[in-house]
Coordinates of C-alpha atoms in Angstrom, one line a residue:
Chain T
X1 CA -36.3 -6.5 -2.8
X2 CA -38.8 -4.1 -1.3
X3 CA -40.6 -1.9 -3.4
X4 CA -39.6 1.4 -1.6
X5 CA -35.9 0.2 -2.1
X6 CA -35.9 -0.1 -5.8
X7 CA -38.9 1.5 -7.3
X8 CA -37.6 3.8 -10.2
X9 CA -38.6 7.4 -9.8
X10 CA -39.7 7.5 -13.4
X11 CA -40.1 4.7 -15.8
X12 CA -37.3 4.3 -18.3
X13 CA -37.0 1.8 -21.3
X14 CA -36.2 -1.6 -19.6
X15 CA -33.3 -2.2 -22.1
X16 CA -31.8 1.1 -21.6
X17 CA -32.3 1.3 -17.9
X18 CA -31.4 -2.2 -16.7
X19 CA -27.6 -1.8 -17.3
X20 CA -27.3 1.4 -15.7
X21 CA -29.3 0.7 -12.8
X22 CA -27.0 -2.6 -12.1
X23 CA -23.8 -0.6 -12.9
X24 CA -24.9 1.9 -10.3
X25 CA -25.9 -0.3 -7.6
X26 CA -22.9 -2.7 -7.8
X27 CA -20.6 0.5 -7.9
X28 CA -22.6 1.7 -5.0
X29 CA -22.6 -1.4 -2.8
X30 CA -18.8 -1.7 -3.0
X31 CA -18.4 2.0 -2.3
X32 CA -20.7 1.9 0.8
X33 CA -19.3 -1.3 2.1
X34 CA -15.7 0.2 1.8
X35 CA -16.3 3.6 2.6
X36 CA -19.3 3.9 4.6
X37 CA -23.0 5.0 4.3
X38 CA -21.9 8.6 4.1
X39 CA -20.3 8.7 0.8
X40 CA -21.8 11.5 -1.2
X41 CA -23.8 11.4 -4.3
X42 CA -21.2 12.9 -6.5
X43 CA -18.6 10.1 -5.6
X44 CA -21.1 7.3 -6.0
X45 CA -22.1 8.6 -9.7
X46 CA -18.5 9.1 -10.5
X47 CA -17.6 5.5 -9.5
X48 CA -20.6 4.2 -11.5
X49 CA -19.8 6.3 -14.4
X50 CA -23.4 7.7 -14.2
X51 CA -24.7 11.2 -14.2
X52 CA -26.6 12.7 -11.5
X53 CA -29.7 12.9 -13.7
X54 CA -29.5 9.3 -14.5
X55 CA -29.5 8.4 -11.0
X56 CA -32.5 10.5 -10.2
X57 CA -34.4 9.1 -13.0
X58 CA -33.8 5.6 -11.5
X59 CA -33.9 6.4 -7.6
X60 CA -35.7 9.1 -5.6
X61 CA -32.8 9.6 -3.1
X62 CA -29.5 8.3 -2.0
X63 CA -31.5 6.3 0.8
X64 CA -33.0 4.4 -1.9
X65 CA -29.9 3.7 -3.8
X66 CA -28.1 2.6 -0.4
X67 CA -31.2 0.1 0.3
X68 CA -31.6 -1.3 -3.4
X69 CA -27.6 -1.6 -3.5
X70 CA -27.6 -3.6 -0.2
X71 CA -30.4 -5.6 -1.2
X72 CA -28.5 -6.6 -4.5
X73 CA -25.1 -7.2 -2.7
X74 CA -26.7 -8.9 0.3
X75 CA -28.5 -11.8 -1.9
X76 CA -24.9 -12.5 -3.3
X77 CA -23.4 -12.4 0.2
X78 CA -26.1 -14.7 1.7
X79 CA -25.5 -17.1 -1.3
X80 CA -21.7 -17.2 -0.4
X81 CA -22.6 -18.2 3.1
X82 CA -25.6 -20.7 2.7
X83 CA -25.0 -24.3 1.5
X84 CA -26.3 -25.2 -1.8
X85 CA -29.8 -26.2 -1.8
X86 CA -28.9 -29.8 -3.5
X87 CA -26.2 -30.2 -0.9
X88 CA -26.9 -33.3 0.8
X89 CA -25.8 -32.6 4.1
X90 CA -27.3 -33.1 7.8
X91 CA -28.7 -30.2 9.3
X92 CA -25.8 -29.7 11.8
X93 CA -23.6 -29.6 9.0
X94 CA -25.6 -27.3 7.0
X95 CA -25.6 -25.0 9.8
X96 CA -21.8 -25.3 10.3
X97 CA -21.2 -24.7 6.8
X98 CA -22.3 -21.0 7.4
X99 CA -19.9 -20.4 10.2
X100 CA -17.3 -22.2 8.2
X101 CA -17.9 -19.9 5.3
X102 CA -17.7 -16.7 7.6
X103 CA -14.7 -18.0 9.0
X104 CA -12.9 -18.1 5.3
X105 CA -14.7 -14.7 4.3
X106 CA -13.4 -12.9 7.6
X107 CA -9.8 -14.1 6.8
X108 CA -9.8 -11.6 3.7
X109 CA -8.3 -8.2 4.6
X110 CA -11.0 -6.9 2.5
X111 CA -13.5 -8.2 5.0
X112 CA -15.2 -5.3 6.9
X113 CA -17.8 -7.2 8.7
X114 CA -21.3 -8.6 7.7
X115 CA -22.8 -5.9 5.4
X116 CA -26.1 -6.0 7.0
X117 CA -24.6 -5.3 10.6
X118 CA -22.3 -2.9 9.4
X119 CA -25.1 -0.8 7.6
X120 CA -27.4 -1.1 10.7
X121 CA -24.7 0.1 13.0
X122 CA -23.9 3.1 10.6
X123 CA -27.3 4.3 9.8
X124 CA -28.1 4.3 13.6
X125 CA -31.8 4.3 12.6
X126 CA -34.0 1.2 12.2
X127 CA -36.7 2.8 10.2
X128 CA -34.1 4.1 7.4
X129 CA -34.9 1.8 4.3
X130 CA -31.4 0.4 4.1
X131 CA -32.1 -0.7 7.9
X132 CA -35.2 -2.6 7.1
X133 CA -33.3 -4.5 4.2
X134 CA -30.7 -5.4 6.8
X135 CA -33.1 -6.6 9.3
X136 CA -34.7 -8.7 6.7
X137 CA -31.7 -10.5 5.5
X138 CA -30.9 -11.1 9.2
X139 CA -34.2 -12.8 9.7
X140 CA -33.8 -14.7 6.6
X141 CA -30.3 -16.3 8.1
X142 CA -32.2 -16.9 11.5
X143 CA -34.9 -18.6 9.6
X144 CA -32.4 -20.9 7.9
X145 CA -31.0 -21.9 11.2
X146 CA -34.2 -22.2 12.8
X147 CA -35.4 -24.6 9.9
X148 CA -32.2 -26.6 10.1
X149 CA -32.5 -26.5 13.8
X150 CA -36.1 -28.0 13.6
X151 CA -34.7 -30.8 11.1
X152 CA -32.0 -31.7 13.4
X153 CA -34.3 -32.2 16.4
X154 CA -33.2 -29.2 18.6
X155 CA -34.9 -29.0 21.7
X156 CA -35.8 -25.2 21.1
X157 CA -35.3 -24.5 17.4
X158 CA -36.2 -20.7 17.7
X159 CA -33.9 -20.2 20.6
X160 CA -31.0 -22.1 18.9
X161 CA -31.4 -20.0 15.6
X162 CA -31.4 -16.7 17.6
X163 CA -28.1 -17.9 19.6
X164 CA -26.5 -18.9 16.3
X165 CA -27.4 -15.7 14.6
X166 CA -25.8 -13.9 17.9
X167 CA -22.5 -16.1 17.2
X168 CA -22.5 -15.2 13.5
X169 CA -22.7 -11.6 14.1
X170 CA -20.3 -11.5 17.4
X171 CA -17.8 -13.5 15.2
X172 CA -18.2 -10.8 12.5
X173 CA -17.8 -8.1 14.8
X174 CA -14.8 -9.6 16.4
X175 CA -13.3 -10.1 12.8
X176 CA -13.5 -6.2 12.5
X177 CA -12.4 -5.1 16.1
X178 CA -9.5 -7.6 16.0
X179 CA -8.8 -7.0 12.2
X180 CA -7.8 -10.9 12.1
X181 CA -8.6 -14.2 11.3
X182 CA -11.3 -15.8 13.8
X183 CA -9.2 -19.0 14.1
X184 CA -12.1 -21.3 14.2
X185 CA -14.0 -19.4 17.1
X186 CA -17.3 -19.1 15.1
X187 CA -17.2 -22.8 14.4
X188 CA -16.3 -23.6 17.9
X189 CA -18.9 -21.7 19.5
X190 CA -21.7 -22.8 17.3
X191 CA -20.6 -26.3 18.0
X192 CA -21.0 -26.0 21.9
X193 CA -24.7 -24.6 21.3
X194 CA -25.5 -27.3 18.8
X195 CA -24.5 -30.1 21.2
X196 CA -26.4 -28.5 24.2
X197 CA -29.3 -28.0 21.9
X198 CA -29.2 -31.6 21.2
X199 CA -28.4 -31.4 17.5
X200 CA -25.9 -34.0 16.8
Chain Q
X1 CA -5.5 6.7 27.2
X2 CA -3.0 6.2 24.3
X3 CA -0.8 9.4 24.1
X4 CA -1.4 9.8 20.5
X5 CA -5.1 10.1 21.4
X6 CA -4.9 12.6 24.0
X7 CA -1.6 14.4 23.7
X8 CA -2.4 18.2 23.4
X9 CA -1.0 19.7 20.1
X10 CA 0.4 22.6 22.3
X11 CA 0.5 22.7 26.0
X12 CA -2.0 24.8 27.8
X13 CA -2.3 25.7 31.3
X14 CA -4.1 22.9 33.1
X15 CA -6.6 24.7 34.9
X16 CA -7.9 26.5 31.8
X17 CA -7.6 23.7 29.5
X18 CA -9.3 21.0 31.5
X19 CA -12.7 22.2 31.5
X20 CA -12.7 22.9 27.6
X21 CA -11.1 19.6 26.7
X22 CA -13.7 17.4 28.9
X23 CA -16.5 19.6 27.5
X24 CA -15.3 19.0 24.2
X25 CA -14.7 15.1 24.6
X26 CA -18.0 14.5 26.3
X27 CA -19.8 16.5 23.6
X28 CA -17.8 14.5 21.0
X29 CA -18.5 11.2 22.4
X30 CA -22.3 11.8 22.5
X31 CA -22.4 13.1 18.6
X32 CA -20.3 10.4 17.5
X33 CA -22.4 7.9 19.0
X34 CA -25.6 9.2 18.0
X35 CA -24.6 10.6 14.5
X36 CA -21.7 8.6 13.5
X37 CA -17.6 9.0 13.2
X38 CA -18.4 11.3 9.9
X39 CA -19.8 14.2 12.0
X40 CA -17.7 17.4 10.9
X41 CA -15.3 19.6 13.1
X42 CA -17.8 22.4 12.9
X43 CA -20.7 20.6 14.5
X44 CA -18.5 19.2 16.8
X45 CA -17.1 22.5 18.4
X46 CA -20.7 24.1 18.1
X47 CA -21.9 21.1 20.2
X48 CA -19.3 21.8 22.8
X49 CA -19.4 25.5 22.7
X50 CA -15.7 25.6 21.7
X51 CA -13.9 27.4 19.1
X52 CA -12.0 25.5 16.4
X53 CA -9.1 27.3 17.4
X54 CA -9.6 26.0 20.8
X55 CA -10.0 22.6 19.5
X56 CA -6.8 22.8 17.4
X57 CA -4.8 23.7 20.6
X58 CA -5.8 20.7 22.3
X59 CA -5.9 18.1 19.7
X60 CA -3.9 17.5 16.3
X61 CA -7.0 16.3 14.4
X62 CA -10.6 15.1 14.5
X63 CA -9.1 11.7 14.5
X64 CA -7.3 12.4 17.9
X65 CA -11.0 13.8 19.2
X66 CA -12.6 10.5 18.0
X67 CA -10.0 8.5 20.0
X68 CA -9.7 10.4 22.8
X69 CA -13.5 10.8 23.4
X70 CA -14.0 7.1 22.6
X71 CA -11.4 6.4 25.4
X72 CA -13.3 8.8 27.8
X73 CA -16.9 7.4 27.2
X74 CA -15.3 4.0 26.7
X75 CA -14.2 3.5 30.4
X76 CA -17.7 5.1 31.7
X77 CA -19.3 2.2 29.5
X78 CA -17.0 -0.4 30.6
X79 CA -17.9 0.5 34.2
X80 CA -21.5 0.1 33.8
X81 CA -21.1 -3.4 32.7
X82 CA -18.5 -4.7 34.9
X83 CA -19.5 -5.9 38.5
X84 CA -18.1 -3.6 41.3
X85 CA -14.6 -4.9 42.5
X86 CA -15.7 -5.1 45.9
X87 CA -18.9 -7.1 45.0
X88 CA -18.7 -10.7 46.6
X89 CA -20.0 -12.9 43.8
X90 CA -18.6 -16.2 42.3
X91 CA -17.1 -16.0 38.9
X92 CA -20.0 -17.4 37.0
X93 CA -22.2 -14.7 38.3
X94 CA -19.6 -12.1 37.7
X95 CA -19.6 -13.1 34.1
X96 CA -23.5 -13.0 33.9
X97 CA -23.5 -9.7 35.5
X98 CA -22.2 -8.3 32.2
X99 CA -24.4 -9.9 29.9
X100 CA -27.2 -8.9 32.2
X101 CA -26.3 -5.1 32.1
X102 CA -26.0 -5.5 28.4
X103 CA -29.6 -6.9 28.1
X104 CA -30.5 -3.6 30.2
X105 CA -28.6 -1.0 28.4
X106 CA -29.7 -2.5 25.1
X107 CA -33.3 -2.2 26.0
X108 CA -33.2 1.6 25.9
X109 CA -34.1 3.2 22.5
X110 CA -30.9 5.3 22.8
X111 CA -28.8 2.2 22.8
X112 CA -27.2 2.0 19.4
X113 CA -24.8 -0.8 20.1
X114 CA -21.4 -1.2 21.9
X115 CA -19.5 2.0 21.0
X116 CA -16.3 0.1 20.5
X117 CA -17.9 -2.3 17.9
X118 CA -19.8 0.8 16.4
X119 CA -16.6 2.9 15.9
X120 CA -14.6 -0.1 14.5
X121 CA -17.4 -0.8 12.2
X122 CA -17.8 2.8 11.0
X123 CA -14.1 3.3 10.7
X124 CA -13.0 0.4 8.6
X125 CA -9.6 0.5 9.1
X126 CA -7.9 -1.1 12.3
X127 CA -4.9 1.4 12.2
X128 CA -7.2 4.4 12.9
X129 CA -6.3 5.7 16.6
X130 CA -10.2 5.1 17.5
X131 CA -9.9 1.7 16.1
X132 CA -7.0 1.0 18.4
X133 CA -9.0 2.4 21.5
X134 CA -11.9 0.2 20.7
X135 CA -9.8 -2.9 20.3
X136 CA -8.1 -2.2 23.7
X137 CA -11.3 -2.0 25.5
X138 CA -12.6 -5.3 23.7
X139 CA -9.5 -6.9 24.9
X140 CA -10.2 -5.4 28.4
X141 CA -13.5 -7.2 28.7
X142 CA -12.0 -10.3 26.9
X143 CA -9.3 -10.1 29.9
X144 CA -12.1 -10.0 32.4
X145 CA -14.1 -12.6 31.1
X146 CA -10.9 -14.7 31.2
X147 CA -9.7 -14.1 34.5
X148 CA -13.3 -14.9 35.9
X149 CA -13.3 -18.2 33.8
X150 CA -9.9 -19.2 35.2
X151 CA -11.1 -18.5 38.7
X152 CA -14.5 -20.4 38.1
X153 CA -12.4 -23.6 36.9
X154 CA -13.2 -23.4 33.1
X155 CA -11.6 -26.2 31.1
X156 CA -10.2 -23.7 28.6
X157 CA -10.3 -20.0 30.0
X158 CA -9.1 -18.5 27.0
X159 CA -11.5 -20.2 24.4
X160 CA -14.4 -19.4 26.8
X161 CA -13.5 -15.7 27.2
X162 CA -13.3 -15.3 23.3
X163 CA -16.7 -17.2 23.1
X164 CA -18.4 -14.8 25.7
X165 CA -16.9 -11.6 24.0
X166 CA -18.6 -13.2 20.7
X167 CA -21.8 -13.4 22.5
X168 CA -21.5 -10.0 23.9
X169 CA -20.9 -8.4 20.7
X170 CA -23.4 -10.7 18.8
X171 CA -26.0 -9.6 21.5
X172 CA -25.1 -6.0 21.0
X173 CA -25.5 -6.2 17.0
X174 CA -28.7 -8.0 17.3
X175 CA -29.9 -4.8 19.5
X176 CA -29.1 -2.8 16.5
X177 CA -30.4 -4.6 13.9
X178 CA -33.5 -5.8 15.5
X179 CA -33.9 -2.4 17.2
X180 CA -35.3 -4.3 20.3
X181 CA -34.9 -5.8 23.4
X182 CA -32.7 -8.9 23.7
X183 CA -35.3 -10.7 25.9
X184 CA -32.8 -12.6 27.9
X185 CA -30.8 -14.1 24.7
X186 CA -27.4 -12.8 25.8
X187 CA -27.8 -14.2 29.3
X188 CA -29.1 -17.6 27.7
X189 CA -26.5 -18.0 25.2
X190 CA -23.7 -17.2 28.0
X191 CA -25.3 -19.7 30.3
X192 CA -24.9 -22.5 27.7
X193 CA -21.2 -21.8 27.2
X194 CA -20.5 -21.6 31.0
X195 CA -22.5 -24.9 31.5
X196 CA -20.3 -26.6 28.7
X197 CA -17.2 -25.2 30.1
X198 CA -17.6 -26.3 33.5
X199 CA -18.0 -23.0 35.1
X200 CA -21.1 -23.7 37.5

């Protein structure tokens, strides 16, 4: 979590502030994802059952709430995608696990695309705090792919990692534009790239 | 153009209505792309130099303006991507032309991603008129890839066409999240898929 995204505007007793902060961030993450980043402060506080005064005691601006809520929801989203660290899988399977999870998640009618990609598209400004959070999580995913590609003996782990991120994002986008299941497309496309890169 | 997106609420003399309509749609397309689909009617009319009354004589709702403006801007965007029909290129080069154009467009700081993908992500509802327009244009791109893949002797033209659309969308998404040039990634990824599909 970046300090700019989560630093409280004024300190509050940890025991009192923590539940409010978490309730606000969870409600915010759900609302921003479902309704878009332009949801107003009033709707946000209403959904979280938090007063505007409480909100401004914890965050300096709506931009900070957005960034911190994406950060909180994002780490959960990523943990839904990545294989468990203790899972004893070869690198190729660890990579395909991510695409397989994306296929599953995107089959739900509640799936509205990768939250990092959605936020970046909606904000239209790479300097906004939540755009920075989105970019950092995308980099985390690419780093995961790169490390597995390297372990799997890819000819060019860095190129393969960026290609797999493109497949991930393009598949996420397709699930949104087509409003339907990917039907194995993410897996099939990643498989071609893994084969060509020598990760068997 | 779908009738729901463009049908005027009440007929107006063609000569008087046409310039107003076009001015409104061009201003709307620019604003929606730059600021997002939540731009208000007032800002829209101000940018177009059109009264709200004139707008509602031409369109039943903001949703209709959004869909019609995406339709108008979309056909221009697509013509920037596709090779000229008279261009005498082999199918593989015609496909790579699209990715090469995407690389060029996305290098501009004004590029905020594929407008169809952006609109679908922002609307978060596949039934909205502009989401339908976005899906139709995405299908047009996939149809182009499929026809070239078929002419180029691809093992499975339909699969390759969907994979190339994924690469297109993922590259567009990456240009947004990374806020930078693709550096040949779209071309390199499409090349791997073309090679594997037997389109030489």
